[in-house]
Short mmCIF file of C-alpha atoms in Angstrom, two decimals:
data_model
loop_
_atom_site.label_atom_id
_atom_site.label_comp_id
_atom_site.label_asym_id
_atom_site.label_seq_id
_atom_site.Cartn_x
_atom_site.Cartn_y
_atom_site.Cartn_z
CA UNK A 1 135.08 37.27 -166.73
CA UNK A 2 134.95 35.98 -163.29
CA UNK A 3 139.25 36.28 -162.14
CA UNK A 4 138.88 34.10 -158.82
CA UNK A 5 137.73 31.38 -161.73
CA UNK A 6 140.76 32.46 -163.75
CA UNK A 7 143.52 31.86 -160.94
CA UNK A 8 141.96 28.68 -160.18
CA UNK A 9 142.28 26.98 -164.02
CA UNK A 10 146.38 28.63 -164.41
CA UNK A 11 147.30 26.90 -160.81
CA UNK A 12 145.87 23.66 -162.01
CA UNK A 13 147.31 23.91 -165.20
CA UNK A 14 150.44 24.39 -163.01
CA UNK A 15 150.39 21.67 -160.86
CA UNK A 16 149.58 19.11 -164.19
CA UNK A 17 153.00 20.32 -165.83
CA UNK A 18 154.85 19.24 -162.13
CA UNK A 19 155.84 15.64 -162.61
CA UNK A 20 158.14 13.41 -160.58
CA UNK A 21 161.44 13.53 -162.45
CA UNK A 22 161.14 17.66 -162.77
CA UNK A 23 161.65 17.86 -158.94
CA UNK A 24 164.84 18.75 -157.79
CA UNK A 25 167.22 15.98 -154.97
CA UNK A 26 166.09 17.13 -151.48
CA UNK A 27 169.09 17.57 -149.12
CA UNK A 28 167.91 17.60 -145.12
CA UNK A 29 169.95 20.22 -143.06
CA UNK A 30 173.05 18.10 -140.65
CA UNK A 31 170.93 17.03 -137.85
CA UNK A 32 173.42 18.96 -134.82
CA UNK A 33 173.15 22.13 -137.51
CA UNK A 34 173.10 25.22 -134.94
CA UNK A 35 170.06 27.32 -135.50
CA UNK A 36 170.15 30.92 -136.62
CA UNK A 37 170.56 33.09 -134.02
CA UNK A 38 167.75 34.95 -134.25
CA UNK A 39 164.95 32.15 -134.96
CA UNK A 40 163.61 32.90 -131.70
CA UNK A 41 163.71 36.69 -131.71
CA UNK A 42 160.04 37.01 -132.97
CA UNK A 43 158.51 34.28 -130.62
CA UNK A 44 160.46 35.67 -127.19
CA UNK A 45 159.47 38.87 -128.44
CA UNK A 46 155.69 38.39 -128.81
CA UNK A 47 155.78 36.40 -125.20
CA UNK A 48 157.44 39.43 -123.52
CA UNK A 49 154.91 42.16 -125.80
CA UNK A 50 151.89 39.95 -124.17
CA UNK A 51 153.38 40.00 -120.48
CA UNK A 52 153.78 43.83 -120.48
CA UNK A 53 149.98 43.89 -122.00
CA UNK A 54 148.63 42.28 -119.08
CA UNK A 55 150.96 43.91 -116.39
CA UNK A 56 150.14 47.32 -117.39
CA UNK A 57 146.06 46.55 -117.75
CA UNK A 58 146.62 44.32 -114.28
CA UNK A 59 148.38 47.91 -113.29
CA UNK A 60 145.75 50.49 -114.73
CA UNK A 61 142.92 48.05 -113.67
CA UNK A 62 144.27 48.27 -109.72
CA UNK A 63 144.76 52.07 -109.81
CA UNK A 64 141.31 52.72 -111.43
CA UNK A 65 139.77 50.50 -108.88
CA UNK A 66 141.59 51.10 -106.02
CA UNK A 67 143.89 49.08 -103.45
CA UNK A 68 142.61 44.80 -103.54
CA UNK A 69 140.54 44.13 -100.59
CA UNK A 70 142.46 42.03 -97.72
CA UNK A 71 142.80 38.82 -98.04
CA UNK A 72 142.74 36.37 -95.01
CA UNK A 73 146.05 36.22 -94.24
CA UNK A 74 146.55 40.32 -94.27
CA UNK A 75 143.99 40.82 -91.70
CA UNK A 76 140.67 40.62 -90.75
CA UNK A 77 138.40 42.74 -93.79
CA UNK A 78 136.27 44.48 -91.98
CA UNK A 79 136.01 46.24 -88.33
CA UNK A 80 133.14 46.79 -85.88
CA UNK A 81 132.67 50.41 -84.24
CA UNK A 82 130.10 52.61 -82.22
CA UNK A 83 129.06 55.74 -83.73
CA UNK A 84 127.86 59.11 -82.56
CA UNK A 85 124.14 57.86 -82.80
CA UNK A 86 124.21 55.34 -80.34
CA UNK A 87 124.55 52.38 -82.53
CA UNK A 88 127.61 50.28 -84.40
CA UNK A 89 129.02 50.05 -87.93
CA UNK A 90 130.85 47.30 -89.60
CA UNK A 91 133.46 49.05 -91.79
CA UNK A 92 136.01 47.88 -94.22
CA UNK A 93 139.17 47.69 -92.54
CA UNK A 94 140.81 48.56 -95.57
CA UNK A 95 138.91 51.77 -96.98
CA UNK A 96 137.06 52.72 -93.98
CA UNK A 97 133.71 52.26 -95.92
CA UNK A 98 130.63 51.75 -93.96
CA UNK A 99 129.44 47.96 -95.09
CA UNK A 100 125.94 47.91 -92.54
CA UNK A 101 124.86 50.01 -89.74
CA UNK A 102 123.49 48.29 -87.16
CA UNK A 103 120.99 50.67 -85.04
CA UNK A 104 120.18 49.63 -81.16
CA UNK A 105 116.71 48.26 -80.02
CA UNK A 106 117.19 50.74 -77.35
CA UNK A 107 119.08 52.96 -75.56
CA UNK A 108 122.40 52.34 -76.92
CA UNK A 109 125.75 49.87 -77.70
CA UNK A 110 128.26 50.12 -74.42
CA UNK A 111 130.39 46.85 -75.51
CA UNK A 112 131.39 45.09 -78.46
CA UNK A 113 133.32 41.57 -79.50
CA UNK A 114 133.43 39.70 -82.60
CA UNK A 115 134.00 36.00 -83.27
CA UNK A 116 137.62 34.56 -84.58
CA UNK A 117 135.66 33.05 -87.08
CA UNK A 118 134.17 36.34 -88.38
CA UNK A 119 130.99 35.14 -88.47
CA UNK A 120 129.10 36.35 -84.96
CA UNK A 121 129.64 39.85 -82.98
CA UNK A 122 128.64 40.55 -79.83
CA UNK A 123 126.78 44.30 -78.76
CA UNK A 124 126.20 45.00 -75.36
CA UNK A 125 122.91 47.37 -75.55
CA UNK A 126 122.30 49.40 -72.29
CA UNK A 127 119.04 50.44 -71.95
CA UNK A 128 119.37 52.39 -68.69
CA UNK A 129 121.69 53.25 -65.98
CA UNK A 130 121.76 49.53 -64.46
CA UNK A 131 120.08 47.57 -67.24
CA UNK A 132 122.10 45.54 -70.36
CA UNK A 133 120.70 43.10 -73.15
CA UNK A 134 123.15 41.55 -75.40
CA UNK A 135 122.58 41.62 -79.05
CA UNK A 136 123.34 38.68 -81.36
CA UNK A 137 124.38 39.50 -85.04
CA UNK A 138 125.04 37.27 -87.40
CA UNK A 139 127.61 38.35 -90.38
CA UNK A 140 128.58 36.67 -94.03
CA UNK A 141 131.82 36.85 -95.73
CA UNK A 142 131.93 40.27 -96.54
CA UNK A 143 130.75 42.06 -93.27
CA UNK A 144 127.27 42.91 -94.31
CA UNK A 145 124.44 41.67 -91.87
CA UNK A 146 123.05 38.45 -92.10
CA UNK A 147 120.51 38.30 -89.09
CA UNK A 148 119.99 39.51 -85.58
CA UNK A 149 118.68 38.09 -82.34
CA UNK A 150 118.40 39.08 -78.51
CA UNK A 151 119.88 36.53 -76.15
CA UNK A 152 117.40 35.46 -73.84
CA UNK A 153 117.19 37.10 -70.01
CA UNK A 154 119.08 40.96 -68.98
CA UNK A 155 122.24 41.87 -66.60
CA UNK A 156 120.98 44.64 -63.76
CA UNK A 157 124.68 46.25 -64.49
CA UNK A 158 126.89 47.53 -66.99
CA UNK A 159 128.82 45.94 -69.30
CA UNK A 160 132.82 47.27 -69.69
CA UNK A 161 134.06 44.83 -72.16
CA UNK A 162 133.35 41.29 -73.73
CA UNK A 163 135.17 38.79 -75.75
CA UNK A 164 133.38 36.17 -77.98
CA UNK A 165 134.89 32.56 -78.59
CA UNK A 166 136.58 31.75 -81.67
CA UNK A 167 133.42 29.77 -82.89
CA UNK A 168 130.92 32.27 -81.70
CA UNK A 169 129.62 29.38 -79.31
CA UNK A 170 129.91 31.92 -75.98
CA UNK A 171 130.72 35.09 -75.37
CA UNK A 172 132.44 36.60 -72.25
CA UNK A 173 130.93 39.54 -70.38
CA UNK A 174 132.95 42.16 -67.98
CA UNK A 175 130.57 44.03 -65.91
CA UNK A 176 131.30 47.69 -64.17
CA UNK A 177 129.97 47.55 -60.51
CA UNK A 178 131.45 50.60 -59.96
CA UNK A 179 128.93 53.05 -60.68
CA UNK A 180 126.07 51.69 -57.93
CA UNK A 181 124.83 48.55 -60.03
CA UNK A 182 125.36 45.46 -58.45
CA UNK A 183 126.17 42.08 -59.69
CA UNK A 184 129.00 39.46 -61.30
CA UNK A 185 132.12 40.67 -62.43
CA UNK A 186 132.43 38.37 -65.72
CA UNK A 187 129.95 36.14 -66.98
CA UNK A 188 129.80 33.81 -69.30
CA UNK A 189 126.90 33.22 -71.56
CA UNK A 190 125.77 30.78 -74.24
CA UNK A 191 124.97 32.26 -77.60
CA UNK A 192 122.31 29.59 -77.76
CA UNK A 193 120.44 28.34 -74.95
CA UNK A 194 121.42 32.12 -72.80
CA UNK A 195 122.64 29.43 -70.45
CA UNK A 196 125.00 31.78 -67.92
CA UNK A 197 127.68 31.55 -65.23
CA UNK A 198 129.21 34.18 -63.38
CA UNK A 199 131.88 34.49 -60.81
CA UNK A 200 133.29 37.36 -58.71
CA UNK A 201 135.80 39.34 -57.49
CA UNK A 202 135.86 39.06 -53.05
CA UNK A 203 136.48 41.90 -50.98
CA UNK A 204 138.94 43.59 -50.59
CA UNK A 205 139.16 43.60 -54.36
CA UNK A 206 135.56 43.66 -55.13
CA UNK A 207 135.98 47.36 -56.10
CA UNK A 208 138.80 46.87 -58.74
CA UNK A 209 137.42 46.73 -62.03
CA UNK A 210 138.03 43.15 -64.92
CA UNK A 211 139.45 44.39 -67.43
CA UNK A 212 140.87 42.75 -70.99
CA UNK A 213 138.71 39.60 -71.16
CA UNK A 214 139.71 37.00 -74.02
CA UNK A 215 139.77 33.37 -74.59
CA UNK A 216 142.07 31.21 -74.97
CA UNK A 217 141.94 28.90 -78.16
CA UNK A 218 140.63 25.79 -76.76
CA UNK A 219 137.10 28.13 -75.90
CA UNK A 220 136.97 26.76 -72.40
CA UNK A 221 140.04 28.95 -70.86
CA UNK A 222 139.33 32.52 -70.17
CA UNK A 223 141.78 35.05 -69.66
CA UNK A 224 141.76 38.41 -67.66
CA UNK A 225 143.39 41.37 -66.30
CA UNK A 226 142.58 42.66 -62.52
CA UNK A 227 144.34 43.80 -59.43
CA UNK A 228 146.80 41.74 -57.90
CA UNK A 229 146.46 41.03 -54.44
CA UNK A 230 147.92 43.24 -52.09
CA UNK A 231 151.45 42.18 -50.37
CA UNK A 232 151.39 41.87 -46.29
CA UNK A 233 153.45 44.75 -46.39
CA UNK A 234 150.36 46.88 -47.87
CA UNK A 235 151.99 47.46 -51.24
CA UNK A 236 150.49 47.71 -54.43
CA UNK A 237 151.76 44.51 -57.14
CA UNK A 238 149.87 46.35 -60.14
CA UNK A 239 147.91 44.18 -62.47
CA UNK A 240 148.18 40.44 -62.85
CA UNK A 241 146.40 38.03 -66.26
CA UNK A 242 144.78 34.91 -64.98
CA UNK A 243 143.59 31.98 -66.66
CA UNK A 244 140.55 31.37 -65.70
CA UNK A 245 138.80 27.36 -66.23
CA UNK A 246 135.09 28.21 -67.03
CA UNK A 247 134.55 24.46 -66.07
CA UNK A 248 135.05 25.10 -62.96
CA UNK A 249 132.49 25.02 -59.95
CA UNK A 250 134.69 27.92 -57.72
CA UNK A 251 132.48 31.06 -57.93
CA UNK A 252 135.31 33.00 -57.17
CA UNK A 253 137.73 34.75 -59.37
CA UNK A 254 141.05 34.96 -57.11
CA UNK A 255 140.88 31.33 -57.47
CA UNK A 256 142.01 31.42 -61.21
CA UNK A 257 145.72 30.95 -61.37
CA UNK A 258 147.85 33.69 -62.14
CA UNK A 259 149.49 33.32 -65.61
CA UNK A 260 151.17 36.93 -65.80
CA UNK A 261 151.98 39.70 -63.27
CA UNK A 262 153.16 43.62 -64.18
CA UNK A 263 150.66 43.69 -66.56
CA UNK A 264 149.63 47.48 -65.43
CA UNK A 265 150.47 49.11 -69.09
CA UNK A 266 149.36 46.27 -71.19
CA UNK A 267 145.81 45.58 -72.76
CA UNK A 268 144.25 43.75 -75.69
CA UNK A 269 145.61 40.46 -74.59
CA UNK A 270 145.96 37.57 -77.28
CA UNK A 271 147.26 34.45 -76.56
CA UNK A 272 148.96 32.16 -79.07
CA UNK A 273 147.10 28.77 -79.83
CA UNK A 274 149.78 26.68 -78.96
CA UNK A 275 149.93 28.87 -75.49
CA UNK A 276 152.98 29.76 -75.07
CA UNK A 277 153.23 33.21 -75.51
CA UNK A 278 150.69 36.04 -75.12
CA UNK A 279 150.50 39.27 -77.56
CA UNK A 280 149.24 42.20 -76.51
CA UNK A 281 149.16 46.35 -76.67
CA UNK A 282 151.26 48.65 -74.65
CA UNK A 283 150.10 52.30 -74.49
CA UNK A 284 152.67 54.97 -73.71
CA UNK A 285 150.89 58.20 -72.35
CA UNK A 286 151.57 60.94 -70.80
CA UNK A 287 150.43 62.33 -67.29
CA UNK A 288 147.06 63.73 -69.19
CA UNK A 289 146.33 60.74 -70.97
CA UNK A 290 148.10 62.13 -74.63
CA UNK A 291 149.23 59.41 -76.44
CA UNK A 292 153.19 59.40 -77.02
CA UNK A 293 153.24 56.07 -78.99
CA UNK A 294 151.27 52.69 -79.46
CA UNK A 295 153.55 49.51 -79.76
CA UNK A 296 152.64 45.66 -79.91
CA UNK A 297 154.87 43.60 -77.77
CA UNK A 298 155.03 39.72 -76.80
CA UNK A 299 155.48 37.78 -73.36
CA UNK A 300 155.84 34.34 -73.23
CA UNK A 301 153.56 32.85 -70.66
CA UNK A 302 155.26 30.77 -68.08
CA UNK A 303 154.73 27.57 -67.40
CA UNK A 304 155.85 27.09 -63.67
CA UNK A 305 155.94 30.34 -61.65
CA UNK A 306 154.83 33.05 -62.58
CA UNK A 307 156.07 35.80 -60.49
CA UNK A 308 158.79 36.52 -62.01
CA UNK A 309 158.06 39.51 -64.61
CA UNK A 310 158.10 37.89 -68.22
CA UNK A 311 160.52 39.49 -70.88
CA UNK A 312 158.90 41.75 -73.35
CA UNK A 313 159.59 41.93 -77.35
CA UNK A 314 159.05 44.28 -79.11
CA UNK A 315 156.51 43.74 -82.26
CA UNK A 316 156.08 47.14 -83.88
CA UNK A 317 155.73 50.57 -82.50
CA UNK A 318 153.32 53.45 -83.79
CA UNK A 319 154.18 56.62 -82.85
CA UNK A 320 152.05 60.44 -82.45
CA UNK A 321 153.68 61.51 -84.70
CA UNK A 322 152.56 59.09 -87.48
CA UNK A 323 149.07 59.26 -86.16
CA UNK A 324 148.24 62.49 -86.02
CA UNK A 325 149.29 66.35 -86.69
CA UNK A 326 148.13 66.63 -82.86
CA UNK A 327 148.93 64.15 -80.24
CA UNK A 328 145.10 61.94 -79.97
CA UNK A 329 143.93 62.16 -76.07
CA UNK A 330 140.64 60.33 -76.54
CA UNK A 331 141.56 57.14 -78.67
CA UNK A 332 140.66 53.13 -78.27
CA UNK A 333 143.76 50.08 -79.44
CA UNK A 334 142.90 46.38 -80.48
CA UNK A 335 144.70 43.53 -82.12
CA UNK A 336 142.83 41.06 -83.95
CA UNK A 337 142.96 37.19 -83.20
CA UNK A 338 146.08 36.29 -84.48
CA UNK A 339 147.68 39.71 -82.64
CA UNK A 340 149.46 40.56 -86.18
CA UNK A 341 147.28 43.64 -86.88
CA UNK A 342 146.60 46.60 -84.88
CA UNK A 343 144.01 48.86 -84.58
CA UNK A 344 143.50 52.61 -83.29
CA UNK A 345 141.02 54.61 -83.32
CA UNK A 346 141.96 58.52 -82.28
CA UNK A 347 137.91 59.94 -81.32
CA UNK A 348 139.33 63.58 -81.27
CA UNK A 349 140.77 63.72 -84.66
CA UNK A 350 138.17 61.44 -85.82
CA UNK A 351 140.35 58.95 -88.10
CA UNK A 352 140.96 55.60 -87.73
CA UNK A 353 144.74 53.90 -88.06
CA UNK A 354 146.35 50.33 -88.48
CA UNK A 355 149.42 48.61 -88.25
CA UNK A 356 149.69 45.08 -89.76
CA UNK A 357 153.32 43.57 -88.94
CA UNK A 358 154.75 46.99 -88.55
CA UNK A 359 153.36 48.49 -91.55
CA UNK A 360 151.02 51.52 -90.81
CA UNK A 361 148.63 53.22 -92.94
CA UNK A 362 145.42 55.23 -92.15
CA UNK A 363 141.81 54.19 -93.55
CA UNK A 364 141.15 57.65 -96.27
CA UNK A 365 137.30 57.04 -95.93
CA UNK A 366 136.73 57.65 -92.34
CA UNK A 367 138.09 61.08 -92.25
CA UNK A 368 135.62 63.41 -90.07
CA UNK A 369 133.48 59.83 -88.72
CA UNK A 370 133.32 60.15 -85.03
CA UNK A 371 133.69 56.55 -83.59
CA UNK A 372 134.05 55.08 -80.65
CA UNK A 373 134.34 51.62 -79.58
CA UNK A 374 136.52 49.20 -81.77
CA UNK A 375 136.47 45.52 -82.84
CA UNK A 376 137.80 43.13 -85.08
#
C-alpha cells in the first residue's frame, strides 16, 4: 500500500471534521507587549557566525595570496630600474617582481624618467662615449609594456638625468659636458614632433653640472638645481633651485629666477601643485660617501625673495640601520610625484627599500638583483 497516499486521505479526513464553531476565541498579544528577551538571539547570532566566515576566508585568502597590490593613493605600483645588462626593468613596487624587461637598441640606458600619469617613461640610450638617443615606451595600467618608439634626431653628449611632464607631452633632458662632449645643458624635447630647445649654463659656470630636473605642475615651468653664482668676495653660495619658463626666448640658464638657495644636500625635488612648497630628499653621508640616514623634508618656496634660506620640516627619516646590516655606499633616492613615497635603492647590498609617509619596508623579491638607476 502506497503510505505517502495514506497520509494524504487521514489529513483530509482531518481537515473535513474542523468546522467553524470547533475553533477556539483568538486572543492577540497587548500591542506594547515587550518581546522575549531572547527572540533575537538566533538571528544576531547567525549575522555575527556569517561576518566571522567571511573575515577569516577574506583573512586566509590575503595570507595565501600575499600582501594586495597598491592602490593609487598608496603609491605608484610599479618602479623603473637599470640592470646589470645594460637595459631597464619595470618592477612591482610592492613585491619587487620583474613586470617587463626592456632591453636597449644599443649600447645601453644612462637616464631614466617616467610620466605622473604612469603611462610614458623616458630611457636615455647611450650608444657611445658622446652619442644619446632617447627611447619612448609606452606602459598600461599594470606596468607591462605597451609599445616603444625612438624620438626622432640624437644629442652628441651625455645624458645625467631627465624628468618627463605629468602628461608625458615633453620630457626634460640634463646633459654632462663634463667628460669632453660638448653641447646644451638641459633640453627640452617633444615626445611627438622631437621638436627641441635647449639653453645653457655661461662661463664661469659652464663647468658646474644641472642637476635634479623636474617640472612643475602646470608642464611649462621647469625646475633645477646648479651652482649659485659666486659672491664678489669669491665665496662659494652652494647650490640654488630655479624655475625655469620653457616659454621663454633667453637661451641662457642664469636668467631663470632663483626660487631656492642652500640647496647643496637636497635632491629629488617635487614641487606641490598649488606651488607653494617644494618636497624633496636629504642624504646624510659620511666623508666616504656611507650613508648615515635618508630623510624626506619640505621647504616652502618663497614668493618674494628668495635669499633667505627656507625652513626645513621634517617628513620621515630612514636610517642605516633599517636599511641594511652594513651601511650602503653605492645607493640611488627618489620620491614619486606627489613626494609621499620614497625610494632607495642600496647597489652594494643589492636590495631595494621604501618609505611611504614614514612607513618603511623592503621589497622580499629583489634580494641579490643588482640595479641601478631608479624611477617612479
Amino acid at each position: 500500500m502506497n503510505i505517502e497516499r495514506l497520509l494524504k486521505d487521514a489529513a483530509a479526513a482531518e481537515t473535513r471534521e474542523v468546522t467553524r464553531e470547533s475553533l477556539p476565541p483568538l486572543n492577540l498579544p497587548p500591542a506594547r507587549r515587550r518581546r522575549p528577551a531572547g527572540r533575537w538571539a538566533v538571528p544576531v547570532a547567525a549575522v555575527l557566525t556569517v561576518i566571522a566566515v567571511v573575515a577569516l576566508t577574506v583573512t586566509v585568502r590575503g595570507a595565501l595570496r600575499g600582501p594586495d597590490a597598491l592602490g593609487a593613493h598608496e603609491g605608484p605600483a610599479y618602479f623603473l630600474a637599470t640592470h646589470r645588462k645594460g637595459g631597464a626593468g619595470v618592477f612591482d613596487s610592492w613585491t619587487g617582481r620583474m613586470i617587463a624587461d626592456i632591453g636597449p637598441r644599443s649600447g645601453h640606458y644612462a637616464a631614466l624618467a617616467v610620466s605622473a600619469d604612469r603611462r610614458t617613461a623616458f630611457l636615455a640610450d647611450e650608444t657611445g662615449p658622446c652619442s644619446t638617443r632617447i627611447d619612448k615606451v609606452t606602459l598600461r595600467r599594470d606596468g607591462t609594456v605597451a609599445g616603444r618608439t625612438t624620438l626622432p634626431g640624437g644629442f652628441g653628449t651625455r645624458v645625467d638625468e631627465m624628468a618627463a611632464t605629468a602628461d608625458g607631452a615633453r620630457v626634460a633632458l640634463a646633459f654632462n659636458n663634463l667628460t669632453g662632449c660638448r653641447g646644451d645643458d638641459v633640453t627640452v624635447v617633444d615626445a611627438s614632433s622631437g621638436a627641441v630647445r635647449g639653453w645653457r649654463l655661461p662661463p664661469p659656470n659652464a663647468d658646474s653640472p644641472v642637476q635634479s630636473p623636474v617640472w612643475a605642475a602646470d608642464g611649462r615651468t621647469l625646475f633645477f638645481a646648479t651652482a649659485a653664482p659666486e659672491s664678489p668676495q669669491g665665496e662659494d653660495t652652494g647650490f640654488e633651485l630655479r624655475a625655469l619658463d620653457t616659454r621663454t626666448a633667453d637661451t641662457d640658464l642664469l636668467h631663470a629666477r632663483t626660487a631656492l638657495r642652500s640647496t647643496a644636500d637636497l635632491a629629488s625635488f617635487r614641487p606641490s601643485p598649488d606651488g607653494r612648497t617644494v618636497t624633496a630628499v636629504e642624504e646624510d653621508v659620511t666623508d666616504d660617501g656611507t650613508l648615515k640616514s635618508v630623510a624626506v623634508v619640505e621647504l616652502p618656496l618663497p614668493t618674494g625673495n628668495a635669499s633667505r634660506k627656507a625652513p626645513v620640516r621634517e617628513l620621515a627619516r630612514m636610517t642605516a640601520r633599517q636599511i641594511a646590516p652594513a651601511a650602503p655606499v653605492d645607493f640611488r633616492t627618489t620620491l614619486d610625484a606627489t613626494g609621499r613615497h620614497l625610494l632607495v635603492s642600496a647597489r652594494h647590498d643589492q636590495a631595494v627599500f621604501r618609505m611611504d609617509d614614514g612607513r618603511f619596508r623592503r621589497l622580499p623579491d629583489l634580494h641579490r638583483t643588482d640595479l641601478g638607476l631608479i624611477a617612479w
